[in-house]
Short mmCIF file of C-alpha atoms and ligand atoms in Angstrom, two decimals:
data_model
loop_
_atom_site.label_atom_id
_atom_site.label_comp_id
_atom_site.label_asym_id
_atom_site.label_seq_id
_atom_site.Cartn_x
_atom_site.Cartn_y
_atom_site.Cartn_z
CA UNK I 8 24.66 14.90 45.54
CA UNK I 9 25.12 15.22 49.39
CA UNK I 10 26.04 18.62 50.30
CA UNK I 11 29.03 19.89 52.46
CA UNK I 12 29.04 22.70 54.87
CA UNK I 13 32.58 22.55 55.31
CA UNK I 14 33.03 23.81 51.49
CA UNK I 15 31.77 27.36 52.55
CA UNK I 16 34.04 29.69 54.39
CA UNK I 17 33.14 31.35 57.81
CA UNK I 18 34.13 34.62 56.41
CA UNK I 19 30.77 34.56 54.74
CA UNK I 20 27.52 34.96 55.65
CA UNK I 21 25.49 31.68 54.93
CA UNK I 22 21.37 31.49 55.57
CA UNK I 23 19.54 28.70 56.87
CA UNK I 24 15.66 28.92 56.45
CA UNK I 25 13.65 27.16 59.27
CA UNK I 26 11.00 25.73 57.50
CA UNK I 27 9.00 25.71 60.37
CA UNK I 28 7.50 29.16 59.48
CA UNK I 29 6.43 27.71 56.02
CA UNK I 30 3.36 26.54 55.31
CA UNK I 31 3.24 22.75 55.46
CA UNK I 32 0.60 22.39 52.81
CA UNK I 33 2.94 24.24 50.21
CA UNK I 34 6.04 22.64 51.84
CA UNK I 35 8.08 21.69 48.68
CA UNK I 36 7.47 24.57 46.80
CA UNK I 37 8.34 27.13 49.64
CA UNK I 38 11.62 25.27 49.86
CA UNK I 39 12.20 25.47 46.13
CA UNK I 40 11.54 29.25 46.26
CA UNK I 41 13.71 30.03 49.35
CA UNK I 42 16.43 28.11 47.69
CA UNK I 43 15.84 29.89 44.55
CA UNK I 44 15.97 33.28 46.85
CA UNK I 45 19.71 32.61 47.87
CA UNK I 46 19.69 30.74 51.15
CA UNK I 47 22.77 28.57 51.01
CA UNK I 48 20.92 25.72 53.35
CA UNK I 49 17.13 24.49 54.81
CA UNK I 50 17.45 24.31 58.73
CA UNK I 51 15.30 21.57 59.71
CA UNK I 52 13.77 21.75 63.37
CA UNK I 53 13.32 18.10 64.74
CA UNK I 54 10.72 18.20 68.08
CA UNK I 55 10.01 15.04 69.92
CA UNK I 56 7.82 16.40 72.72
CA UNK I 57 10.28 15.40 75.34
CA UNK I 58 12.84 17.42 74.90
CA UNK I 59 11.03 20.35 74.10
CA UNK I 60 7.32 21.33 74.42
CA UNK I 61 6.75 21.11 70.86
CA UNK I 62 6.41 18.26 68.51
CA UNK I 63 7.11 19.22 65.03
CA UNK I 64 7.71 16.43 62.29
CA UNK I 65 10.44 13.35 61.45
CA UNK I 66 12.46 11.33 59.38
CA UNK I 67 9.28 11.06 56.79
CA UNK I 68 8.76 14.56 55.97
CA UNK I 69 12.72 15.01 54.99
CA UNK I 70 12.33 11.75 53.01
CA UNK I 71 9.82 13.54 51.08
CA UNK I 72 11.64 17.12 50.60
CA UNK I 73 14.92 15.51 49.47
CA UNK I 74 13.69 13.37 46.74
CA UNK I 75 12.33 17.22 45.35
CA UNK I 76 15.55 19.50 46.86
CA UNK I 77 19.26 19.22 47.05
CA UNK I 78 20.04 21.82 48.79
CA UNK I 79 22.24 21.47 52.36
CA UNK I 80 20.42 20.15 54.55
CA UNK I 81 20.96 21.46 58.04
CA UNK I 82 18.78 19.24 60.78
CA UNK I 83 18.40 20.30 64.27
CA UNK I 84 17.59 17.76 66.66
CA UNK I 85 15.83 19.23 69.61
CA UNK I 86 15.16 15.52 70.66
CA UNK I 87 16.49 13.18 73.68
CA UNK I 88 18.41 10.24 71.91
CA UNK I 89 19.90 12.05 68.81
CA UNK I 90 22.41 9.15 69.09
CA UNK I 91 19.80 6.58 68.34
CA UNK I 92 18.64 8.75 65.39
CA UNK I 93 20.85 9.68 63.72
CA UNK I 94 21.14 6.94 61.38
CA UNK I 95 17.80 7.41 60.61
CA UNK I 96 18.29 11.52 59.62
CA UNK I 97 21.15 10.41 57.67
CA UNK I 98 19.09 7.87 55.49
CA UNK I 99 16.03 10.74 55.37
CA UNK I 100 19.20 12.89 53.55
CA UNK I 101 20.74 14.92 56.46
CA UNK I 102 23.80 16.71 55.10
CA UNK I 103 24.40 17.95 58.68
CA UNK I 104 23.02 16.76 61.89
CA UNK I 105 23.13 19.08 64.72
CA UNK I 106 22.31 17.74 68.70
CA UNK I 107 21.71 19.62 72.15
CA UNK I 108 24.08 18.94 74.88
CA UNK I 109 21.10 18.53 76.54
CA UNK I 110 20.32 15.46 75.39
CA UNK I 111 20.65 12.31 76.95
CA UNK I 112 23.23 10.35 75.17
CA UNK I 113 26.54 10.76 75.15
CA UNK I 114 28.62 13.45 73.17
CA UNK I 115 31.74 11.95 71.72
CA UNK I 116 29.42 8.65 71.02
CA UNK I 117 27.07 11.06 69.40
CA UNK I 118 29.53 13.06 67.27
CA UNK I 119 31.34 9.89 65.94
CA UNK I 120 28.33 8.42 65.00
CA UNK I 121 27.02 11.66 62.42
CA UNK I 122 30.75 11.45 61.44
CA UNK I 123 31.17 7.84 60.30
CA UNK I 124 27.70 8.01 58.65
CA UNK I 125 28.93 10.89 56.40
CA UNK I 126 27.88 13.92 57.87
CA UNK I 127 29.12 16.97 59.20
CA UNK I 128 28.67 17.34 63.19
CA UNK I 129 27.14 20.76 65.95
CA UNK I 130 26.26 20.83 68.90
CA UNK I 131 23.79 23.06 70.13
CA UNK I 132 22.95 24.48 73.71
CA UNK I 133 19.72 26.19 75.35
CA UNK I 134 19.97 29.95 76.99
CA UNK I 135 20.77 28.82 79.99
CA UNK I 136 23.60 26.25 79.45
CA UNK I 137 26.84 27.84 79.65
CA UNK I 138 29.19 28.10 76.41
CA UNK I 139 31.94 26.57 78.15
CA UNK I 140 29.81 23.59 78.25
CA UNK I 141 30.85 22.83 74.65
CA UNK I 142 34.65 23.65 74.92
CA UNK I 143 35.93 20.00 75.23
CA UNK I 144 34.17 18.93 72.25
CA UNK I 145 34.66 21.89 69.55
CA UNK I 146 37.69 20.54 67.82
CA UNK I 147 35.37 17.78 66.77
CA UNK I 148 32.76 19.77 64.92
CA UNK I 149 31.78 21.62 61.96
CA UNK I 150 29.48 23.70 63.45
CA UNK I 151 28.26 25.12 66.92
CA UNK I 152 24.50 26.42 67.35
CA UNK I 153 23.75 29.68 69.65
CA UNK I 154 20.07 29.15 70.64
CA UNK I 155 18.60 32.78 70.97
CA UNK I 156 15.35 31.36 72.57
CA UNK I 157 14.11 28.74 74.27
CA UNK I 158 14.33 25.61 71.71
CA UNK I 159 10.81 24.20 71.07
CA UNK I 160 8.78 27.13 68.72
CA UNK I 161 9.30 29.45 66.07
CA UNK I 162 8.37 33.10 66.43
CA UNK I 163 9.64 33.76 69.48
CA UNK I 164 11.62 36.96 70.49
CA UNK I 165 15.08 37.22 70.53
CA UNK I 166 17.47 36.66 73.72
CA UNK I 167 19.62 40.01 73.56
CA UNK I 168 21.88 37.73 76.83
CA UNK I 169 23.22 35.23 74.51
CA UNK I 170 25.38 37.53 72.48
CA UNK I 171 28.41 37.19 75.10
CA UNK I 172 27.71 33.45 74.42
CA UNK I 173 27.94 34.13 70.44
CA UNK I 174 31.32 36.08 71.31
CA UNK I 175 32.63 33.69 73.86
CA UNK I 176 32.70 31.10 71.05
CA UNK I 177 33.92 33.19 68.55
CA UNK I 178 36.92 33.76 70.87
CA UNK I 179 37.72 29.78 71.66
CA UNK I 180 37.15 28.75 68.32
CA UNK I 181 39.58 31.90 66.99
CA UNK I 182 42.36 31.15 69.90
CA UNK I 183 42.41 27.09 68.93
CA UNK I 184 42.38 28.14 65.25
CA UNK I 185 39.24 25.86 64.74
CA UNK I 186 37.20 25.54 61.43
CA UNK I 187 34.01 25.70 62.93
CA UNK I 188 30.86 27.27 61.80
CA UNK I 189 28.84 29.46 64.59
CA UNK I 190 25.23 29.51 63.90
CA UNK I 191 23.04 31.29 65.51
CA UNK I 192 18.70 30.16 65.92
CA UNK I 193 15.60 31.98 67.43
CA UNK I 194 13.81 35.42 66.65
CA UNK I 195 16.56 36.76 64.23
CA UNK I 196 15.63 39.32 61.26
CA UNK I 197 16.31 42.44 60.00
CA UNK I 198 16.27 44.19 63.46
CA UNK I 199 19.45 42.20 65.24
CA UNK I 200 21.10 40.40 62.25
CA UNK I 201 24.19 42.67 62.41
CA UNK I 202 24.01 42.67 66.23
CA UNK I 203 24.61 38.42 66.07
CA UNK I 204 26.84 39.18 63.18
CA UNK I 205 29.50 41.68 65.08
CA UNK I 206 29.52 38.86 68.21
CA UNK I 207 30.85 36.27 65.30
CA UNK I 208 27.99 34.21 64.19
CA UNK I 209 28.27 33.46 60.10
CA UNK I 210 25.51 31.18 59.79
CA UNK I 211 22.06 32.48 59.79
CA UNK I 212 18.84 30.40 61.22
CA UNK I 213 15.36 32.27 60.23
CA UNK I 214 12.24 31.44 60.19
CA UNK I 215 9.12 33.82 60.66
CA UNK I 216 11.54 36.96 59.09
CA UNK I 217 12.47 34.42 56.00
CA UNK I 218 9.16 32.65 55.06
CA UNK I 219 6.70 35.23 56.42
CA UNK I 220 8.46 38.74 55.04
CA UNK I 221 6.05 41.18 53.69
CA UNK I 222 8.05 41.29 50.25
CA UNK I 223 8.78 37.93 49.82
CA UNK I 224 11.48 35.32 50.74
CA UNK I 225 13.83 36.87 48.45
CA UNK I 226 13.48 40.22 50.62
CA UNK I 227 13.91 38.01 53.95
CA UNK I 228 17.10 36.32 52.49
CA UNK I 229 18.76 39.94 51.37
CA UNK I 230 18.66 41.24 54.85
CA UNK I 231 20.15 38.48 56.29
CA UNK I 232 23.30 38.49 53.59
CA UNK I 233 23.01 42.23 53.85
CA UNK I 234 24.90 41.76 57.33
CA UNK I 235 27.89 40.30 55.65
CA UNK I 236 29.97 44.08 55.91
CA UNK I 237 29.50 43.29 59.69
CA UNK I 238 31.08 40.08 59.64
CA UNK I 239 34.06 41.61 57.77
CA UNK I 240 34.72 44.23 60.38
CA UNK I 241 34.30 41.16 63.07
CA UNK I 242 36.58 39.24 61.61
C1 DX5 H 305 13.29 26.92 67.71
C2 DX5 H 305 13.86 26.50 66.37
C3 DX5 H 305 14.14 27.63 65.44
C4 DX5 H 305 12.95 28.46 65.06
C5 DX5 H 305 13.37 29.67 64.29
O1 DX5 H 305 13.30 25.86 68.57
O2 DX5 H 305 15.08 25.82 66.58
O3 DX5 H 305 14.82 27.17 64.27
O4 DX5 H 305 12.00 27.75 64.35
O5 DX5 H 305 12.24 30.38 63.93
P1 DX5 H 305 12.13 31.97 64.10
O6 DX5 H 305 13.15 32.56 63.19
O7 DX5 H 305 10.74 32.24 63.71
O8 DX5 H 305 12.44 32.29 65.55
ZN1 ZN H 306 16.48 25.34 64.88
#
């Protein structure tokens, strides 16, 4: 059963596991148990090595977890012809495909093309790409992605500059009356979830504070939801 991220409501918190802080040898079952823990979606990181430093895995390795998992599916493409892809990420079992600005291919092409394979659409930027950058195309997606660190690794340490960005988009999206999702990605746990939370974010990419938490997943997942009382006050 393909999953749909426009069925949950931005007034909630919603968690999206990177799974590049599991370990790969124990990949199905660590997505099993994260699932099991309460995250609402897997946040798959897609690296070519071109687009950023960092090659992580493909189309095969989702081919294998879906067959196993039907949970959401939330892919990130940090790669340079998401347009070429995507049909590719759809077969594998993306639920939603989500693309950097950055890329090379062109954004209304690129949006249209997850949308009339049956997916939901986001568009993600780096740190230093300006949120007004993704204005003209926000009426068209489901979901916008705040990188708070350079795209290309996990563990990395959060980028306190990008929550005006988190805010600014909170702001367009709330002035045009939009349903879109903000997500927010890179170096987020238990010491700046409410921080992202306040600036407007709802959806919540972890990896190293999800999969590697001293007390478990489930632990790692409760934080994360435990931020939901500041969403209500931002709201
Ligand atoms: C970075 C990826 C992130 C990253 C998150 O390029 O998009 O999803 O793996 O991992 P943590 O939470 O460890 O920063
Ligand atoms: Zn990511």
């Amino acid at each position: 059963m393909p999953q749909d991220i426009r069925k949950f409501s931005r007034s909630n918190i919603l968690v999206s596991p990177s799974i590049l802080a599991a370990d790969f040898c124990e990949l199905g079952r660590e997505c099993d148990e994260v699932v099991k823990a309460g995250a609402e979606m897997l946040h798959l990181d897609v690296m070519d090595g071109k687009m950023v430093p960092n090659i992580s895995f493909g189309v095969p390795v989702i081919t294998s977890l879906r067959k196993k998992n039907d949970a959401l599916f939330d892919v990130h493409l940090m790669i340079d012809r998401p347009l070429f892809y995507t049909p590719a990420f759809v077969k594998a079992g993306a639920d939603h495909i989500t693309f950097h600005i950055e890329s090379s291919d062109d954004p209304v092409k690129t949006i249209e093309c997850i949308h009339a394979h049956g997916c939901t659409a986001g568009m993600s930027l780096r740190p230093g790409t300006p949120a007004e950058e993704l204005f003209p195309y926000l009426d068209q997606l489901e979901m916008v992605l705040v990188m708070t660190v350079e795209p290309g690794f996990g563990g990395q340490s959060f980028m306190a500059d990008q929550l005006p960005k988190i805010a600014a988009f909170r702001k367009e999206i709330v002035r045009r009356n939009l349903n879109c999702h903000i997500e927010v990605d890179g170096g987020i746990g238990a010491k700046n979830v409410d921080l992202v939370v306040a600036n407007g974010a709802n959806v919540i990419v972890a990896g190293t504070s999800v999969f590697r938490h001293p007390e478990g997943m489930a632990a790692g997942v409760k934080v994360l939801h435990d931020a939901q009382d500041k969403l209500d006050s931002a709201l």
